[in-house]
XYZ file of C-alpha atoms in Angstrom:
713
model
C -70.782 -59.636 31.318
C -71.085 -55.648 31.767
C -70.794 -54.031 28.323
C -68.079 -51.828 27.570
C -69.380 -48.476 26.826
C -66.851 -45.459 25.351
C -66.734 -42.614 26.677
C -69.025 -39.286 25.577
C -66.754 -37.489 23.229
C -64.435 -40.415 22.159
C -64.384 -42.323 18.907
C -64.895 -46.142 18.815
C -62.413 -46.180 16.137
C -59.255 -48.109 17.104
C -55.922 -46.670 15.688
C -52.476 -48.845 15.607
C -49.823 -47.096 17.000
C -45.910 -47.650 16.784
C -44.479 -49.509 20.022
C -41.889 -46.838 21.164
C -40.772 -49.087 24.574
C -38.337 -51.821 24.341
C -39.676 -55.284 24.577
C -39.448 -56.941 27.463
C -36.526 -59.398 27.932
C -38.878 -62.787 28.166
C -40.118 -61.969 24.807
C -36.784 -61.636 22.968
C -36.283 -65.108 20.916
C -32.313 -66.094 21.028
C -30.541 -67.267 17.795
C -30.795 -70.753 17.767
C -27.353 -72.750 18.585
C -26.995 -76.144 16.340
C -26.627 -78.843 19.216
C -23.108 -80.042 17.688
C -21.776 -76.482 18.830
C -23.034 -76.781 22.346
C -21.648 -80.366 22.533
C -18.307 -79.730 20.737
C -17.439 -75.868 19.850
C -14.117 -76.646 18.684
C -14.651 -79.468 16.287
C -17.757 -77.498 14.926
C -15.737 -74.597 14.370
C -12.679 -76.816 12.707
C -15.719 -77.967 10.237
C -17.051 -74.881 9.281
C -13.182 -73.791 7.949
C -12.902 -77.242 6.230
C -16.028 -77.006 4.356
C -15.378 -73.141 3.572
C -11.826 -73.837 2.317
C -11.747 -77.683 0.809
C -8.388 -77.741 -0.133
C -7.016 -77.482 3.605
C -4.187 -78.847 4.774
C -4.629 -80.427 8.520
C -1.780 -81.489 10.618
C -1.507 -81.787 14.472
C 0.960 -79.789 16.294
C 4.050 -80.968 18.309
C 3.154 -82.927 21.660
C -0.647 -82.975 20.697
C -1.442 -79.213 21.963
C -3.688 -78.783 19.243
C -4.122 -78.348 15.009
C -2.847 -76.954 12.693
C -5.018 -75.894 9.342
C -3.392 -74.525 6.328
C -5.450 -72.550 3.539
C -5.221 -69.873 1.255
C -7.159 -66.905 1.844
C -8.251 -65.180 -1.581
C -9.105 -61.331 -0.909
C -13.009 -60.771 -1.745
C -12.465 -57.149 -2.490
C -12.796 -56.887 -6.324
C -10.933 -53.314 -6.027
C -8.208 -54.771 -3.565
C -5.385 -52.730 -4.397
C -2.333 -54.990 -3.516
C -0.961 -57.222 -5.958
C -1.722 -60.136 -3.767
C -3.393 -63.053 -5.634
C -4.177 -65.267 -1.927
C -3.015 -65.084 1.432
C -1.365 -68.024 2.897
C -2.823 -68.892 6.315
C -1.478 -71.304 9.027
C -4.088 -71.216 11.834
C -3.162 -72.889 14.957
C -6.140 -73.967 17.138
C -4.812 -74.936 20.741
C -6.762 -78.200 22.145
C -8.211 -75.864 25.003
C -10.071 -73.584 22.625
C -12.194 -71.503 22.680
C -10.746 -70.896 26.544
C -7.155 -70.145 24.691
C -7.544 -68.163 21.529
C -6.132 -69.341 18.127
C -3.191 -67.795 16.704
C -2.996 -66.999 12.835
C 0.850 -67.190 11.072
C 1.086 -66.157 7.428
C 3.284 -68.038 5.162
C 3.566 -65.995 2.507
C 7.167 -65.458 1.067
C 6.818 -62.719 -1.315
C 4.909 -60.840 1.838
C 7.803 -58.700 3.695
C 7.884 -60.110 7.406
C 7.083 -56.488 8.794
C 3.702 -56.671 6.812
C 2.913 -59.928 7.608
C 3.182 -59.170 11.360
C 0.643 -56.777 10.893
C -2.026 -58.902 9.018
C -1.105 -61.286 12.552
C -1.588 -58.602 14.644
C -4.741 -57.641 13.140
C -6.142 -60.904 13.934
C -5.164 -60.944 17.432
C -7.371 -57.433 17.639
C -10.551 -59.252 15.776
C -10.131 -61.916 18.078
C -10.036 -59.561 20.955
C -13.047 -57.475 19.717
C -15.209 -60.570 19.492
C -14.012 -62.362 22.364
C -17.199 -61.175 24.332
C -19.377 -62.141 21.650
C -18.615 -65.666 20.697
C -17.654 -65.107 17.139
C -16.624 -68.227 15.441
C -13.462 -68.910 13.349
C -15.022 -68.588 10.182
C -16.445 -65.116 11.329
C -13.015 -64.363 12.315
C -11.068 -65.464 8.663
C -14.188 -63.424 7.292
C -13.605 -60.256 8.893
C -9.545 -60.686 8.459
C -10.892 -60.592 4.649
C -12.736 -57.527 5.004
C -10.054 -55.807 6.817
C -6.892 -57.033 5.155
C -6.311 -53.981 2.895
C -6.242 -51.798 6.320
C -3.963 -54.141 7.811
C -1.317 -53.821 4.718
C -1.567 -50.153 4.459
C -0.303 -49.572 8.032
C 3.351 -48.866 8.462
C 5.970 -51.642 8.246
C 6.412 -53.161 11.679
C 10.130 -53.069 12.364
C 12.138 -56.770 12.154
C 15.358 -57.843 13.203
C 17.439 -60.687 11.379
C 19.732 -62.491 13.171
C 22.556 -64.383 11.241
C 25.162 -66.757 12.511
C 28.662 -66.303 11.148
C 31.339 -68.711 12.394
C 34.660 -67.237 12.670
C 37.325 -69.330 11.472
C 39.983 -67.185 11.326
C 41.786 -68.623 14.202
C 42.009 -72.029 12.741
C 43.310 -70.535 9.205
C 45.858 -68.306 11.706
C 47.043 -71.682 13.062
C 47.322 -73.745 9.828
C 49.620 -70.935 8.830
C 51.828 -70.839 11.776
C 51.897 -74.678 11.836
C 53.243 -74.258 8.005
C 55.774 -71.665 8.778
C 56.842 -73.833 11.813
C 57.471 -76.611 9.228
C 59.401 -74.544 6.997
C 61.513 -73.122 9.718
C 62.430 -76.679 11.039
C 63.246 -78.153 7.516
C 65.606 -74.601 6.962
C 67.214 -75.385 10.144
C 68.006 -78.802 9.502
C 69.661 -77.192 6.395
C 71.614 -74.699 7.493
C 71.262 -72.055 10.336
C 69.748 -68.884 9.038
C 69.721 -65.318 10.918
C 66.417 -63.670 10.791
C 66.465 -60.000 10.896
C 63.475 -58.280 11.794
C 61.756 -56.136 9.015
C 60.262 -52.697 10.156
C 56.655 -51.925 8.166
C 56.116 -48.661 7.031
C 53.921 -46.494 9.111
C 50.861 -45.878 6.698
C 48.608 -42.891 8.454
C 44.865 -43.821 8.181
C 43.059 -41.462 5.584
C 40.722 -38.865 7.594
C 37.555 -37.282 5.897
C 35.481 -34.147 6.828
C 31.921 -34.343 7.904
C 30.780 -32.963 4.546
C 32.775 -35.605 2.720
C 31.192 -38.298 4.508
C 27.466 -36.790 4.516
C 28.220 -36.868 0.399
C 29.865 -40.126 0.273
C 26.997 -41.638 2.228
C 24.204 -39.832 -0.197
C 25.615 -41.222 -3.125
C 25.957 -44.495 -1.942
C 22.309 -44.993 -0.521
C 21.085 -43.505 -4.075
C 23.272 -45.760 -6.474
C 22.414 -48.859 -4.222
C 18.706 -48.152 -4.564
C 19.305 -48.088 -8.435
C 21.480 -51.703 -7.753
C 18.546 -53.038 -6.024
C 15.883 -51.655 -7.961
C 17.617 -52.992 -11.529
C 18.930 -56.212 -9.897
C 16.886 -57.087 -7.212
C 14.564 -59.606 -8.967
C 17.430 -61.571 -10.466
C 18.141 -65.364 -9.895
C 21.733 -65.065 -8.032
C 20.853 -61.887 -6.255
C 21.597 -61.636 -2.789
C 22.175 -59.055 -0.167
C 23.958 -59.614 3.175
C 22.314 -58.079 6.356
C 24.581 -55.418 6.927
C 24.203 -54.436 3.278
C 27.862 -54.366 2.492
C 28.458 -57.455 0.172
C 26.153 -57.938 -3.265
C 25.950 -60.965 -4.687
C 25.146 -60.059 -8.313
C 24.675 -62.343 -11.838
C 27.560 -61.969 -14.250
C 27.301 -63.008 -18.033
C 30.662 -62.374 -19.593
C 30.920 -61.047 -23.110
C 33.181 -63.056 -24.519
C 33.035 -66.497 -22.167
C 34.539 -68.809 -24.347
C 37.922 -66.466 -24.634
C 38.102 -67.326 -20.772
C 40.470 -69.705 -19.475
C 38.822 -72.700 -18.264
C 39.091 -71.935 -14.197
C 37.022 -69.104 -15.106
C 34.632 -70.180 -17.588
C 31.986 -71.362 -14.674
C 32.084 -67.968 -13.221
C 27.987 -67.008 -12.928
C 28.187 -64.159 -10.157
C 30.266 -62.128 -8.120
C 30.239 -60.504 -4.951
C 30.549 -56.818 -4.582
C 31.974 -55.484 -1.879
C 30.397 -51.555 -1.412
C 32.071 -49.773 1.592
C 29.894 -47.708 4.276
C 31.929 -44.951 2.800
C 32.204 -45.638 -0.638
C 33.121 -43.648 -3.030
C 35.994 -42.783 -0.697
C 36.890 -45.948 -0.236
C 37.263 -48.087 -2.960
C 35.418 -51.102 -4.206
C 36.023 -54.615 -4.191
C 35.088 -57.800 -6.051
C 35.317 -61.423 -5.417
C 34.414 -63.997 -8.231
C 32.481 -67.105 -7.253
C 32.801 -70.294 -8.957
C 36.103 -70.538 -9.704
C 37.643 -73.676 -10.710
C 41.272 -75.242 -11.345
C 42.180 -75.417 -7.541
C 45.506 -73.329 -6.355
C 46.052 -71.813 -10.012
C 42.522 -70.747 -10.630
C 42.501 -69.154 -7.216
C 45.645 -67.048 -8.338
C 44.287 -65.994 -11.632
C 41.214 -65.055 -9.779
C 42.991 -62.915 -7.077
C 44.910 -61.201 -9.923
C 41.811 -60.149 -11.716
C 40.106 -59.525 -8.240
C 43.173 -56.875 -7.806
C 43.328 -55.608 -10.884
C 39.777 -54.456 -11.240
C 40.139 -53.041 -8.145
C 42.851 -51.131 -9.171
C 40.787 -49.773 -11.732
C 37.661 -49.090 -9.860
C 39.820 -46.754 -7.565
C 41.373 -44.908 -10.411
C 37.715 -44.334 -11.930
C 36.327 -43.089 -8.989
C 39.689 -40.627 -8.652
C 39.161 -39.413 -12.058
C 35.245 -38.382 -11.378
C 36.806 -35.231 -9.988
C 38.359 -33.972 -12.814
C 36.309 -31.615 -15.519
C 36.482 -34.541 -18.262
C 35.569 -37.358 -15.792
C 31.806 -38.517 -15.883
C 30.151 -40.503 -12.881
C 29.782 -43.965 -13.050
C 27.173 -45.883 -10.725
C 27.610 -49.572 -9.275
C 25.389 -51.114 -12.290
C 27.883 -49.108 -14.788
C 31.101 -51.075 -13.050
C 29.354 -54.514 -13.276
C 28.403 -53.737 -16.583
C 32.420 -52.936 -17.205
C 33.621 -55.762 -15.683
C 31.130 -58.161 -17.844
C 32.102 -56.608 -21.078
C 36.014 -56.656 -20.522
C 36.571 -59.263 -18.167
C 38.441 -61.446 -20.804
C 40.838 -58.299 -21.495
C 41.480 -57.914 -18.067
C 42.423 -61.682 -17.726
C 44.669 -61.429 -20.539
C 46.351 -58.330 -18.557
C 46.553 -60.608 -15.524
C 47.937 -63.236 -17.430
C 50.730 -60.768 -19.342
C 51.925 -59.776 -15.869
C 52.417 -63.040 -14.768
C 54.531 -64.069 -17.519
C 56.567 -60.958 -17.423
C 57.323 -61.291 -13.722
C 58.422 -65.125 -14.496
C 60.699 -63.999 -17.243
C 62.106 -61.398 -14.963
C 62.810 -64.422 -12.593
C 64.219 -66.597 -15.398
C 66.486 -64.588 -17.429
C 67.222 -61.624 -15.190
C 66.756 -57.895 -15.354
C 69.290 -57.177 -18.278
C 67.579 -59.245 -20.871
C 64.216 -57.579 -19.914
C 65.795 -54.146 -20.409
C 66.750 -55.118 -23.951
C 63.827 -56.397 -24.970
C 62.037 -53.464 -23.861
C 64.637 -50.945 -25.572
C 64.156 -53.219 -28.824
C 60.018 -52.297 -28.363
C 60.632 -48.989 -27.970
C 63.121 -48.544 -31.018
C 60.453 -50.367 -33.203
C 57.422 -48.278 -31.737
C 59.716 -45.058 -32.534
C 60.119 -46.462 -36.218
C 56.715 -47.122 -36.580
C 55.667 -43.727 -35.490
C 58.339 -42.022 -37.850
C 57.166 -43.987 -40.820
C 53.624 -42.883 -40.039
C 54.571 -39.225 -39.627
C 56.549 -39.272 -43.118
C 53.034 -41.130 -44.820
C 50.805 -38.610 -42.993
C 52.606 -35.645 -42.414
C 49.378 -33.577 -42.475
C 47.607 -35.432 -39.810
C 48.351 -34.910 -35.890
C 47.418 -37.690 -33.400
C 45.575 -36.316 -30.339
C 45.488 -38.677 -27.677
C 42.307 -40.026 -26.314
C 41.544 -38.890 -22.577
C 41.517 -42.078 -20.374
C 38.375 -40.980 -18.703
C 36.544 -41.157 -22.109
C 36.985 -44.812 -21.761
C 33.968 -45.229 -19.930
C 30.312 -44.181 -20.972
C 27.297 -43.565 -19.410
C 26.045 -47.242 -19.344
C 29.226 -48.315 -18.006
C 31.097 -49.575 -21.045
C 34.426 -48.661 -22.378
C 35.886 -47.446 -25.438
C 39.844 -46.692 -24.969
C 42.347 -49.519 -25.944
C 40.076 -52.048 -25.493
C 37.969 -50.762 -28.329
C 40.209 -53.208 -30.823
C 38.184 -56.261 -29.914
C 34.683 -56.859 -31.699
C 31.650 -54.369 -30.409
C 28.893 -56.205 -32.218
C 29.066 -59.324 -29.604
C 26.354 -59.152 -26.881
C 27.343 -59.413 -23.553
C 26.994 -57.591 -20.265
C 25.090 -58.164 -16.879
C 21.989 -59.919 -16.937
C 19.548 -57.153 -15.696
C 16.341 -58.740 -16.669
C 14.221 -61.878 -17.544
C 12.432 -60.671 -20.355
C 15.733 -59.355 -22.381
C 15.103 -55.398 -21.414
C 18.695 -54.855 -20.575
C 20.167 -58.090 -22.231
C 18.880 -57.360 -25.905
C 17.639 -53.732 -25.866
C 15.760 -51.280 -23.275
C 12.422 -50.628 -23.214
C 13.007 -47.265 -22.725
C 12.753 -44.632 -25.530
C 16.064 -43.658 -26.803
C 17.144 -39.967 -28.313
C 14.466 -38.959 -30.733
C 14.909 -36.499 -33.592
C 13.449 -33.254 -32.997
C 11.116 -32.906 -36.011
C 6.901 -33.150 -36.007
C 5.005 -32.080 -33.480
C 5.920 -31.943 -29.895
C 3.403 -32.913 -27.298
C 4.367 -30.896 -24.159
C 2.913 -31.093 -20.321
C 4.029 -27.414 -19.324
C 2.641 -27.524 -15.960
C 2.489 -30.865 -14.997
C 2.717 -31.982 -11.614
C 4.461 -35.080 -10.445
C 4.383 -36.269 -6.650
C 6.275 -39.370 -5.980
C 7.229 -40.149 -9.473
C 10.833 -40.511 -11.070
C 9.770 -40.977 -14.712
C 6.586 -40.873 -16.544
C 5.968 -42.548 -20.099
C 3.021 -42.560 -21.924
C 2.768 -46.188 -23.265
C -0.358 -45.991 -25.406
C -1.463 -42.662 -26.709
C -4.870 -41.302 -28.051
C -5.415 -38.266 -30.040
C -7.730 -35.906 -31.659
C -6.663 -35.125 -35.178
C -8.084 -32.643 -37.459
C -8.698 -33.762 -41.193
C -6.476 -31.470 -43.565
C -8.979 -31.570 -46.073
C -12.087 -30.975 -44.486
C -11.305 -29.675 -41.307
C -13.139 -32.919 -39.357
C -12.056 -33.942 -36.255
C -11.132 -37.707 -35.910
C -10.333 -39.914 -33.214
C -7.059 -42.000 -33.322
C -6.380 -44.526 -30.371
C -3.946 -46.959 -29.399
C -0.683 -45.308 -30.501
C 2.481 -46.950 -29.469
C 6.028 -46.169 -29.849
C 7.528 -46.177 -33.249
C 4.400 -47.605 -35.188
C 2.813 -45.953 -37.786
C -1.354 -46.171 -37.664
C -3.150 -45.500 -40.699
C -6.813 -44.326 -40.852
C -9.362 -42.183 -43.041
C -11.410 -39.133 -42.500
C -14.887 -40.407 -41.662
C -16.192 -37.148 -43.440
C -14.465 -37.212 -46.746
C -12.421 -40.515 -46.367
C -8.980 -38.988 -46.884
C -6.394 -41.332 -45.642
C -3.872 -40.168 -43.195
C -1.074 -41.502 -40.844
C 0.060 -40.733 -37.741
C 3.343 -42.039 -35.547
C 4.086 -41.676 -32.270
C 7.984 -41.139 -30.927
C 8.269 -41.943 -27.128
C 10.192 -39.772 -24.682
C 10.219 -39.720 -20.603
C 8.715 -36.907 -18.712
C 10.715 -36.152 -15.571
C 11.145 -33.165 -13.187
C 13.958 -31.870 -15.911
C 11.773 -32.103 -18.830
C 7.992 -31.940 -19.730
C 8.009 -33.012 -23.279
C 6.391 -36.451 -23.799
C 7.538 -37.321 -27.179
C 6.941 -36.229 -30.824
C 3.697 -36.898 -33.237
C 4.442 -37.302 -36.996
C 1.110 -36.801 -38.950
C 0.419 -37.174 -42.515
C -2.889 -35.684 -44.099
C -4.443 -34.546 -40.735
C -2.922 -32.182 -37.778
C -2.915 -32.868 -33.887
C -6.020 -31.347 -32.377
C -6.311 -32.673 -29.086
C -5.358 -34.936 -26.230
C -7.776 -38.269 -25.415
C -7.655 -40.368 -22.465
C -4.350 -42.218 -22.716
C -2.134 -44.766 -20.752
C 0.485 -43.394 -18.419
C 3.131 -45.768 -16.818
C 4.586 -43.846 -13.905
C 8.066 -44.853 -12.443
C 8.322 -45.075 -8.417
C 10.362 -42.221 -6.825
C 11.137 -44.217 -3.680
C 12.260 -47.464 -5.350
C 12.783 -46.815 -9.263
C 10.020 -49.745 -9.824
C 7.650 -48.896 -12.590
C 4.176 -49.146 -12.231
C 0.832 -50.507 -14.368
C -0.386 -48.456 -16.873
C -2.957 -45.945 -15.739
C -5.552 -44.287 -17.794
C -5.753 -40.430 -17.277
C -6.227 -37.441 -19.483
C -5.894 -33.416 -19.030
C -7.267 -32.259 -16.018
C -7.496 -35.172 -13.900
C -5.252 -35.922 -10.585
C -4.594 -39.896 -10.778
C -3.496 -41.222 -7.321
C -2.294 -44.950 -6.828
C 0.007 -47.184 -4.824
C 3.494 -48.885 -6.029
C 3.422 -52.810 -5.725
C 6.942 -52.878 -4.692
C 7.857 -50.475 -1.755
C 3.666 -49.531 -1.175
C 4.622 -45.742 -1.641
C 1.872 -43.230 -2.745
C 2.153 -41.156 -5.801
C 0.162 -39.323 -7.727
C 0.511 -36.882 -11.142
C -1.726 -34.544 -12.615
C -1.663 -32.615 -16.278
C -3.264 -29.516 -15.919
C -2.996 -28.392 -19.522
C -1.430 -29.789 -22.687
C 0.397 -27.916 -25.340
C 1.529 -29.432 -29.035
C 4.207 -27.200 -30.897
C 5.213 -27.947 -34.200
C 9.290 -28.719 -34.956
C 11.127 -28.476 -38.662
C 13.691 -30.734 -39.399
C 17.064 -29.195 -38.754
C 15.659 -25.881 -37.163
C 14.277 -24.904 -33.540
C 10.937 -25.110 -32.341
C 8.741 -22.642 -34.577
C 7.455 -20.400 -31.989
C 4.920 -17.299 -32.714
C 6.413 -14.607 -34.048
C 7.892 -11.562 -32.169
C 6.525 -8.597 -33.471
C 3.280 -7.899 -34.052
C -0.053 -7.727 -31.442
C 0.455 -10.267 -28.786
C -3.163 -11.719 -27.175
C -3.254 -10.365 -23.402
C -3.378 -12.746 -20.723
C -6.709 -12.883 -19.421
C -6.762 -11.821 -15.371
C -9.965 -12.983 -13.999
C -8.788 -12.141 -10.146
C -10.470 -15.330 -8.850
C -9.747 -17.029 -5.568
C -10.028 -20.523 -5.010
C -12.807 -21.238 -2.146
C -14.846 -17.689 -2.942
C -17.894 -17.474 -4.820
C -18.190 -15.765 -8.639
C -19.756 -12.092 -8.872
C -23.785 -12.934 -8.836
C -22.732 -16.658 -7.835
C -21.838 -16.947 -11.847
C -25.329 -15.882 -12.959
C -26.015 -13.323 -15.927
C -29.196 -11.630 -17.151
C -29.940 -14.154 -19.556
C -29.784 -17.265 -17.191
C -30.445 -16.261 -13.844
C -30.182 -19.932 -12.441
C -27.080 -20.978 -14.016
C -24.369 -20.871 -11.362
C -21.113 -21.332 -13.282
C -19.020 -19.530 -16.372
C -17.903 -21.279 -19.246
C -14.415 -21.070 -20.999
C -15.005 -21.190 -24.624
C -12.401 -23.588 -26.955
C -13.093 -20.942 -30.198
C -11.242 -17.974 -28.019
C -10.213 -19.728 -24.666
C -12.081 -16.864 -23.246
C -14.643 -17.012 -20.103
C -18.085 -15.617 -20.167
C -21.313 -16.756 -18.182
C -22.999 -18.044 -21.506
C -23.134 -18.231 -25.217
C -25.356 -14.996 -25.320
C -22.854 -12.912 -23.177
C -19.798 -14.245 -25.646
C -21.756 -13.488 -28.432
C -22.373 -10.282 -27.539
C -18.876 -9.270 -26.840
C -16.823 -11.488 -29.589
C -17.383 -11.073 -33.292
C -17.012 -14.917 -34.009
C -19.264 -17.725 -33.675
C -19.029 -19.515 -30.324
C -18.059 -22.990 -30.238
C -18.406 -25.843 -27.539
C -16.707 -24.863 -24.377
C -15.340 -28.043 -22.305
C -14.146 -25.870 -19.265
C -16.285 -24.204 -16.591
C -15.646 -22.314 -13.469
C -18.291 -22.983 -10.626
C -19.870 -20.355 -9.314
C -19.644 -21.322 -5.646
C -15.835 -22.139 -5.259
C -14.098 -20.409 -8.359
C -12.525 -23.541 -9.218
C -12.035 -23.968 -13.103
C -12.625 -27.824 -14.071
C -13.783 -29.875 -17.250
C -17.327 -29.533 -18.037
C -19.825 -31.033 -15.825
C -23.754 -31.132 -16.001
C -24.788 -30.511 -12.808
C -22.449 -30.114 -10.174
C -18.986 -29.416 -9.306
C -16.037 -31.743 -9.213
C -14.655 -29.931 -6.083
C -17.328 -28.611 -3.702
C -20.171 -30.863 -4.769
C -22.591 -27.905 -5.061
C -25.126 -27.488 -8.034
C -24.307 -25.625 -10.775
C -27.873 -25.562 -11.963
C -30.983 -24.142 -10.584
C -33.445 -26.781 -10.504
C -37.055 -25.688 -10.074
C -39.441 -27.195 -7.447
C -41.927 -29.297 -8.289
C -44.752 -27.113 -6.619
C -45.429 -29.723 -3.994
C -44.731 -30.370 -0.093
C -43.076 -33.710 -0.704
C -42.570 -34.184 3.041
C -40.949 -30.807 3.466
C -38.135 -31.354 1.124
C -40.030 -29.566 -1.996
C -41.937 -26.114 -2.110
C -42.698 -25.042 1.288
C -43.724 -21.185 0.168
C -47.829 -21.704 0.124
C -47.506 -18.618 -2.678
C -45.513 -21.260 -5.047
C -47.474 -24.225 -4.150
C -49.667 -25.778 -6.531
C -53.450 -25.970 -5.792
C -53.389 -29.665 -5.836
C -51.699 -29.563 -2.518
C -53.672 -29.705 0.432
C -51.412 -27.993 2.512
C -51.503 -24.930 0.485
C -55.031 -23.881 1.828
C -54.274 -25.737 5.488
C -54.436 -22.890 8.196
C -51.753 -23.100 10.591
C -53.063 -25.181 13.812
C -56.057 -26.428 11.764
C -55.782 -29.868 13.061
C -56.555 -28.815 16.478
C -59.684 -28.835 17.987
C -61.703 -25.501 18.076
C -62.282 -24.569 21.983
C -65.593 -22.177 22.270
C-alpha cells in the first residue's frame, strides 16, 4: 500500500464544506406510500375523510355512479370575518376516482347561491392545481378551509332563478262564458231581451316624462330596500322573483273588532308597481275565510285601501304633505284596518238601503242629518262664541311613523298594534334607537368624523375620563349605556359623582353623539368606546366595534358583505344650559390664533424634527396643556410661561403626519422616530461598520483590508 503524502505547502487538516451541487436522483428517498393507498386509492382517501369528520353521512349516488359524503366543515381560522358557523359540504366521489375528479356541493341555506357557486368553483380550482401533484381528498378539504375566506370575498356570481307559473286565465274565462250562456238561456226561455251594445268610454293612457320616471325608480328602489331591511327576516316575508309582489306579516291593532271572516288574516300581499309612486299601490289580503261573503268584504277593503293610498301619494306634492314609505303604509293598514272595515260595511249598507227604499227616503234621511248637524253647530257657537274651530288638514293624518291622527283618533290610541317588525320586539313594543333628547348637559361632538359606507353610527357603550370637581383628579368611567346612571367616587378624595349618558344617532347631517349629565365631575376626554354602525347599502346594523379618537375602524357587513369604515379625528365637549342655546365662547376679547405649521403629508419636517436639545429625536410633540407643537419639553418651556403637560399626540419627522403618541416608530411610514445608538460591534454587518466607532474588543477594528490573503514576496 502506497502511503499518501501531502503536497508541500498544504495543510493536513480536513475542513467540512457545504454541498452546493444538487444530490443525485438515485440518492433521493421518496415519501413512503401506505400499501392500502396503492391497492385501493379511492377507499383509502374516503376513509381518511371519515376519520377526520366522524359525524359524516354516506349515501350512494343514483345508478351506482359513486358515493356522496356529507360533512360539516368548521373554519379553523380564529379571525374568520364571516358569520358562518360551519360549511355544509356534500362531496360527490365518482366510482372512477381518481381518474374522474370529485365534485363539491354547498348545502347551506343561509349562504346566497352566488357565493356558494364561488366556493364550488374554488374547489374545482384546487383540484386542477393539485391534479399533477396527486393530492388526496383530505388535503383538498384542508386547502378549501385555508382559502375559504378568499372564495367568500370574491364578487357574487350571477344566478338566474326559473319560476314556473301556471296560467289559468283561460279556464276562468271559459267558466265565466259558460255561466253567461246559462243565464242567457234562462232569460231567453222567459222573454226575449234586446241587447244593445254598450260603448266603453275611451280612457287615454297616462304618460310620464323621463325625469319623472327616473325619480320614481330611485324612490322605489330606496323604499324597497328599507322594506327588505325592516321585514326581510320575519316569518311570513316573501318576495316574488320579479320584485313586484311582497308578502308581509300583518298584526291588526284590534283584531277582536274585525269580522269573523278577517280575524284569521296574518299576512298581506303588497303590490309595488315598477313606476311607483306614479302608479298606485295595491294590497291583497291572505287567509280570508267565510267563502263568497268574506271575499266580497276583503275586495271592498282592498279597494278602499288602494284608493286612500293613491290619495296620500297625490297629497305628498302639496306644501303640507308628508312623505310616506312602504313600511309606513303597512303600519297604517295594521292600525286602521278595523276602521276601514267599518267604512266598507257602512258603504255596503248604504247601497243596500238605496236599492230597497229608493232615493227619496235616502235624501230625506240626509236632510235630517244635515239639519241635526247644523243645530249642533249653532248650539256649540252659542256656548263657545269666543272659540273658532279650525279644520284639521287632511295630510296631518299621517305621521312619520305611518300612524294616522285624523278622525280615527276617537279610538283608543294606547292599545298596542301595528306590523310585526322584529322578533325581539324592537318595533312592536319600543324601538331600540334613541328618541329625541333634551338639549342640556354636556354634548359630545365628532366635528370631523369620516363615514364611509355607513348610514348611521351609534355609541352603544361609552367610556370617559372625568375630572373631579374637588381635587381635579382624572378618573375613568366605563360601561356607560343609554339613560342609565353610573355612580362612582374619586380615587383621590373619595368624592362621589354620577354620570348619565343619553344617546343620539350620528349621520351625515349630525355629528352629535348625545348628551352627558355629570354631577360632581367634568367630562375631560373620550376613552375607547363601543360603536354600532349601520350599513349604508342594506341598512343592517353591525355588531359593536371598539374604537377611539384618531383610529380608523374598518369591517365588513355580515348581511351584504359590503366594506365600511369610520374615523373620529377629534372629539369636542360643549356645555348646554336648559332652555338656552349652546354656551359658546364670548365673541369679544382676544381669540387664540390657529396654529399654521405649513406641513405637507409625505415630506419630512425641518431637520427631520430634531432640535438642539435632542439631536436624534425625529418628531414633534403636541402638548395637551396648550395644544401647541414643539420638538421637545425644553423647547416648550423656553417659549411658554406655564408648566408643560404630557403630550399625547406627535408629528412624525419623516412623513409629517400627526398621530397618537408612539414610543419608537411612526404608525404611517413605519420609520423609527428615535435615534438608536449602535452597539459598537460588527454584528455580521448589521451593527457598527465604521472602524473609528468600533469597540476595541471587536477584532475587525484592527484588521487591515485584505489581511486574510497570503502575502507574496
